[in-house]
Tab-separated table of C-alpha atoms in Angstrom:
chain	number	residue	atom	x	y	z
B	1391	MET	CA	-11.038	34.155	40.480
B	1392	ASN	CA	-12.434	37.491	41.599
B	1393	THR	CA	-15.684	37.982	43.482
B	1394	THR	CA	-17.674	39.132	40.451
B	1395	ASP	CA	-16.762	36.069	38.397
B	1396	ALA	CA	-17.426	33.745	41.332
B	1397	LYS	CA	-20.937	35.170	41.767
B	1398	ARG	CA	-21.596	34.770	38.043
B	1399	VAL	CA	-20.636	31.093	38.280
B	1400	LEU	CA	-22.877	30.561	41.307
B	1401	GLU	CA	-25.745	32.430	39.702
B	1402	THR	CA	-25.518	30.425	36.484
B	1403	ALA	CA	-25.301	27.075	38.265
B	1404	LEU	CA	-28.260	27.814	40.534
B	1405	ILE	CA	-30.470	29.076	37.710
B	1406	CYS	CA	-29.734	26.020	35.592
B	1407	ALA	CA	-30.085	23.513	38.451
B	1408	ALA	CA	-33.285	21.454	38.553
B	1409	GLN	CA	-32.969	20.926	42.326
B	1410	PRO	CA	-31.602	22.973	45.253
B	1411	MET	CA	-27.798	22.862	45.498
B	1412	THR	CA	-25.883	22.314	48.736
B	1413	LEU	CA	-22.724	24.185	49.704
B	1414	ARG	CA	-20.736	21.035	48.978
B	1415	GLU	CA	-22.094	20.891	45.438
B	1416	LEU	CA	-21.447	24.588	44.914
B	1417	SER	CA	-17.907	24.150	46.180
B	1418	VAL	CA	-17.254	21.656	43.379
B	1419	LEU	CA	-17.757	24.517	40.900
B	1420	PHE	CA	-14.539	26.066	42.190
B	1421	ASP	CA	-12.651	22.817	42.673
B	1422	GLY	CA	-12.776	23.320	46.448
B	1423	GLU	CA	-10.836	26.598	46.320
B	1424	LEU	CA	-13.594	28.569	48.073
B	1425	ALA	CA	-14.435	27.834	51.698
B	1426	ASN	CA	-18.032	27.444	52.843
B	1427	ASP	CA	-17.921	30.789	54.673
B	1428	THR	CA	-16.871	32.506	51.467
B	1429	LEU	CA	-19.634	30.753	49.530
B	1430	LYS	CA	-22.207	31.870	52.092
B	1431	THR	CA	-20.985	35.446	51.793
B	1432	LEU	CA	-21.249	35.347	48.001
B	1433	LEU	CA	-24.714	33.795	48.180
B	1434	GLY	CA	-25.808	36.519	50.588
B	1435	GLU	CA	-24.585	39.173	48.151
B	1436	LEU	CA	-26.475	37.459	45.334
B	1437	GLN	CA	-29.640	37.546	47.429
B	1438	LEU	CA	-29.319	41.309	47.804
B	1439	GLU	CA	-28.654	41.785	44.101
B	1440	TRP	CA	-31.894	39.966	43.254
B	1441	THR	CA	-33.959	42.069	45.674
B	1442	GLY	CA	-36.899	43.706	43.941
B	1443	ARG	CA	-37.000	41.206	41.081
B	1444	GLY	CA	-39.645	38.607	40.382
B	1445	VAL	CA	-37.233	35.827	41.324
B	1446	GLU	CA	-35.382	35.409	44.618
B	1447	LEU	CA	-32.504	33.290	45.889
B	1448	VAL	CA	-33.462	31.378	49.041
B	1449	PRO	CA	-31.973	28.661	51.265
B	1450	VAL	CA	-34.246	25.638	51.766
B	1451	ALA	CA	-33.782	22.323	53.552
B	1452	SER	CA	-31.958	20.719	50.614
B	1453	GLY	CA	-29.757	23.676	49.707
B	1454	TRP	CA	-29.984	26.952	47.764
B	1455	ARG	CA	-32.281	27.681	44.813
B	1456	PHE	CA	-33.876	30.433	42.759
B	1457	GLN	CA	-37.672	30.596	42.942
B	1458	SER	CA	-40.434	32.977	41.938
B	1459	ARG	CA	-41.726	35.351	44.557
B	1460	PRO	CA	-45.208	34.629	45.988
B	1461	GLU	CA	-46.690	37.784	44.453
B	1462	MET	CA	-45.769	36.499	40.988
B	1463	ARG	CA	-47.889	33.363	41.301
B	1464	HIS	CA	-51.040	35.170	40.159
B	1465	TYR	CA	-49.413	35.869	36.803
B	1466	LEU	CA	-47.626	32.542	36.422
B	1467	ASP	CA	-50.896	30.674	36.981
B	1468	ARG	CA	-52.144	32.170	33.717
B	1469	LEU	CA	-49.696	29.927	31.885
B	1470	HIS	CA	-51.592	26.920	33.253
B	1471	PRO	CA	-55.243	28.040	33.478
B	1472	GLU	CA	-56.559	24.554	34.257
B	1473	LYS	CA	-57.277	24.094	37.940
B	1474	PRO	CA	-54.945	21.468	39.433
B	1475	PRO	CA	-56.141	18.872	41.957
B	1476	ARG	CA	-56.222	19.980	45.574
B	1477	TYR	CA	-55.918	18.260	48.933
B	1478	SER	CA	-58.894	17.510	51.157
B	1479	ARG	CA	-59.337	19.039	54.591
B	1480	ALA	CA	-58.725	15.651	56.216
B	1481	THR	CA	-55.390	15.322	54.394
B	1482	LEU	CA	-54.256	18.821	55.343
B	1483	GLU	CA	-55.229	18.339	58.979
B	1484	THR	CA	-53.307	15.058	59.127
B	1485	LEU	CA	-50.272	16.725	57.540
B	1486	ALA	CA	-50.472	19.616	60.008
B	1487	ILE	CA	-50.591	17.241	62.985
B	1488	ILE	CA	-47.489	15.425	61.735
B	1489	ALA	CA	-45.680	18.712	61.047
B	1490	TYR	CA	-46.368	20.236	64.469
B	1491	ARG	CA	-46.367	17.132	66.696
B	1492	GLN	CA	-43.807	14.862	65.022
B	1493	PRO	CA	-42.899	12.155	65.508
B	1494	VAL	CA	-46.442	10.816	65.911
B	1495	THR	CA	-48.200	7.500	65.382
B	1496	ARG	CA	-51.457	6.997	63.556
B	1497	GLY	CA	-53.114	6.513	66.946
B	1498	ASP	CA	-51.803	9.908	68.096
B	1499	MET	CA	-53.303	11.551	65.019
B	1500	GLU	CA	-56.644	9.855	65.573
B	1501	ASP	CA	-56.690	10.974	69.219
B	1502	ILE	CA	-56.124	14.582	68.123
B	1503	ARG	CA	-58.611	14.568	65.242
B	1504	GLY	CA	-61.200	12.484	67.041
B	1505	VAL	CA	-61.922	10.319	63.994
B	1506	THR	CA	-60.366	7.300	62.327
B	1507	ILE	CA	-57.754	8.256	59.733
B	1508	ASN	CA	-58.065	6.533	56.385
B	1509	SER	CA	-54.848	4.709	55.516
B	1510	LEU	CA	-55.055	6.181	52.003
B	1511	ILE	CA	-54.405	9.635	53.458
B	1512	LEU	CA	-51.077	8.591	54.965
B	1513	LYS	CA	-50.158	6.747	51.775
B	1514	GLN	CA	-50.910	9.823	49.713
B	1515	LEU	CA	-48.657	11.980	51.909
B	1516	GLU	CA	-45.900	9.381	51.691
B	1517	ASP	CA	-46.235	9.120	47.907
B	1518	ARG	CA	-46.018	12.907	47.657
B	1519	GLY	CA	-42.753	12.749	49.584
B	1520	TRP	CA	-43.963	14.919	52.451
B	1521	VAL	CA	-43.970	12.358	55.286
B	1522	GLU	CA	-42.048	9.192	56.066
B	1523	VAL	CA	-41.734	6.530	58.745
B	1524	ILE	CA	-38.670	7.248	60.877
B	1525	GLY	CA	-39.029	4.452	63.417
B	1526	HIS	CA	-41.433	2.611	65.685
B	1527	ARG	CA	-42.646	3.388	69.185
B	1528	GLU	CA	-41.562	0.843	71.769
B	1529	THR	CA	-45.019	-0.173	72.914
B	1530	VAL	CA	-47.602	-2.834	72.153
B	1531	GLY	CA	-47.709	-3.395	68.407
B	1532	ARG	CA	-44.700	-1.102	67.804
B	1533	PRO	CA	-46.710	1.469	65.790
B	1534	ALA	CA	-44.886	3.430	63.087
B	1535	LEU	CA	-43.695	6.963	63.877
B	1536	PHE	CA	-44.364	9.528	61.138
B	1537	ALA	CA	-42.397	12.719	60.488
B	1538	THR	CA	-42.061	15.253	57.691
B	1539	THR	CA	-39.282	15.142	55.086
B	1540	ARG	CA	-36.877	17.612	53.502
B	1541	GLN	CA	-39.081	17.565	50.426
B	1542	PHE	CA	-41.919	18.917	52.582
B	1543	LEU	CA	-39.736	21.834	53.712
B	1544	ASP	CA	-38.488	22.446	50.166
B	1545	ASP	CA	-42.040	22.658	48.845
B	1546	LEU	CA	-42.882	25.183	51.569
B	1547	GLY	CA	-39.703	27.130	50.829
B	1548	LEU	CA	-38.380	26.580	54.358
B	1549	SER	CA	-34.973	25.528	55.607
B	1550	SER	CA	-36.121	24.106	58.957
B	1551	LEU	CA	-39.236	23.234	60.960
B	1552	ASP	CA	-38.573	26.267	63.180
B	1553	GLN	CA	-39.839	28.440	60.313
B	1554	LEU	CA	-43.318	26.894	60.339
B	1555	PRO	CA	-46.098	29.348	61.293
B	1556	PRO	CA	-46.306	29.477	65.105
B	1557	LEU	CA	-49.269	27.906	66.846
B	1558	GLU	CA	-51.838	30.463	67.885
B	1559	ALA	CA	-52.458	30.698	71.614
B	1560	SER	CA	-56.006	29.711	72.457
B	1561	GLY	CA	-58.115	28.293	75.229
B	1562	VAL	CA	-58.410	24.968	73.425
B	1563	GLN	CA	-56.727	22.055	75.127
B	1564	GLU	CA	-53.251	21.248	73.782
B	1565	SER	CA	-54.326	17.913	72.327
B	1566	SER	CA	-57.147	19.499	70.333
B	1567	LEU	CA	-56.888	20.115	66.608
B	1568	GLY	CA	-58.134	23.619	67.258
B	1569	SER	CA	-54.653	24.559	68.500
B	1570	LEU	CA	-53.050	23.640	65.164
B	1571	ASP	CA	-52.644	26.465	62.662
B	1572	PHE	CA	-53.086	24.074	59.730
B	1573	GLU	CA	-54.791	26.762	57.616
B	1574	SER	CA	-51.620	28.878	57.505
B	1575	LEU	CA	-49.659	25.762	56.677
B	1576	ALA	CA	-52.066	24.780	53.896
B	1577	ALA	CA	-51.929	28.243	52.360
B	1578	GLN	CA	-48.209	27.808	51.702
B	1579	LEU	CA	-48.376	24.351	50.139
B	1580	PRO	CA	-47.878	24.094	46.386
B	1581	ALA	CA	-51.091	23.626	44.439
B	1582	GLU	CA	-49.974	20.569	42.497
B	1583	ALA	CA	-51.261	17.379	44.082
B	1584	GLY	CA	-49.128	14.961	42.097
B	1585	GLU	CA	-50.357	11.547	41.034
B	1586	GLY	CA	-53.351	10.262	42.966
B	1587	GLY	CA	-54.106	13.688	44.502
B	1588	GLU	CA	-57.559	14.437	45.849
B	1589	ALA	CA	-59.835	17.019	44.273
B	1590	ALA	CA	-61.069	18.945	47.265
B	1591	GLY	CA	-61.362	22.628	46.435
B	1592	ASP	CA	-58.847	25.365	47.055
B	1593	ALA	CA	-56.572	24.417	49.955
B	1594	ALA	CA	-55.972	28.019	50.918
B	1595	ALA	CA	-59.704	28.582	51.211
B	1596	GLN	CA	-60.310	25.704	53.593
B	1597	PRO	CA	-62.182	26.728	56.773
B	1598	ALA	CA	-60.386	26.742	60.084
B	1599	ALA	CA	-60.441	23.611	62.235
B	1600	GLU	CA	-63.579	23.201	64.229
B	1601	THR	CA	-63.501	23.895	67.950
B	1602	PRO	CA	-64.602	21.219	70.406
B	1603	ALA	CA	-68.327	20.595	70.298
B	1604	GLU	CA	-70.467	22.192	73.003
B	1605	PRO	CA	-71.829	19.852	75.711
B	1606	PRO	CA	-75.218	18.335	74.805
B	1607	ALA	CA	-78.266	20.328	75.896
B	1608	GLU	CA	-80.646	19.100	78.563
B	1609	PRO	CA	-83.535	16.982	77.127
B	1610	SER	CA	-86.601	19.029	76.230
B	1611	ALA	CA	-90.114	18.403	77.535
B	1612	ASP	CA	-90.996	16.588	74.294
B	1613	ASP	CA	-87.952	14.330	74.685
B	1614	THR	CA	-88.968	13.571	78.277
B	1615	ALA	CA	-92.462	12.699	77.149
B	1616	THR	CA	-91.119	10.381	74.459
B	1617	LEU	CA	-88.968	8.527	76.963
B	1618	ALA	CA	-91.915	8.245	79.314
B	1619	GLU	CA	-93.923	6.501	76.595
B	1620	GLY	CA	-91.247	3.849	76.396
B	1621	GLU	CA	-89.661	4.769	73.047
B	1622	PRO	CA	-85.884	4.270	73.132
B	1623	PRO	CA	-83.757	7.351	72.466
B	1624	ALA	CA	-81.913	7.561	69.129
B	1625	ALA	CA	-78.416	6.113	69.331
B	1626	ASP	CA	-75.480	8.370	68.606
B	1627	GLU	CA	-73.923	7.775	65.234
B	1628	PRO	CA	-70.372	6.327	65.466
B	1629	ALA	CA	-67.488	8.496	64.298
B	1630	PRO	CA	-67.119	7.814	60.556
B	1631	GLU	CA	-63.831	6.987	58.904
B	1632	ASP	CA	-62.279	9.748	56.807
B	1633	ASP	CA	-63.004	9.506	53.115
B	1634	PRO	CA	-60.404	11.276	50.982
B	1635	ASP	CA	-63.037	11.791	48.314
B	1636	GLU	CA	-65.262	13.798	50.640
B	1637	PRO	CA	-63.531	17.100	51.456
B	1638	GLY	CA	-66.497	18.324	53.426
B	1639	HIS	CA	-66.212	15.522	55.966
B	1640	PRO	CA	-66.664	17.094	59.442
B	1641	THR	CA	-63.855	17.023	61.939
B	1642	GLN	CA	-64.629	15.807	65.441
B	1643	THR	CA	-62.432	16.742	68.344
B	1644	PRO	CA	-62.173	15.086	71.743
B	1645	ALA	CA	-64.638	16.330	74.329
């Protein structure tokens, strides 16, 4: 089989495939006659041939696939004008922490975010196929360790975690959520939320993570007078638990 015919076979198989195809699967098309290096060369040539079109051939974590280019999404969305469900800020922040700090436990995530993480958030990410439990930390209680999946990379159009947007350098302490570029990550996620998704506004329009709160100001003269009269000061409100149904829930970071 000549090169032209081989590329036609690859092109047809990839366009008709519902899922990304691995080199092993593509090799079956030729009954094992083409080596992986040859397949990679042919796939690279196909990529160049599709340059400038509305569809591109890309390698992702699960294999190779054809997909629409990002600039085409504006037009494709017109085919489905209804607004799909979106993910809440709390969900996206939790996903970003797992993506950049994996493997992490729920306690690690709560230390970074500064608030209790609702178990429904982790369940939603697991049901979506973006995170999974890969083991347990050898400590008291043996907490589960969470990490992202290949499906997560496929949905982002990435082949490895190394292609995630780099963390922006900042003066925020390393453990703070402010050092996580979760907004860039969220902007790349597919809009569909799947079953049980949270309606929380446009994910790409979510505000950046809040920076650590400023230290409390010195008590004013009025406050001093109130204390002098014997009235107890107002107690600080405890950190609330995340509610997936409240996308505007504020994020608290460690002092």
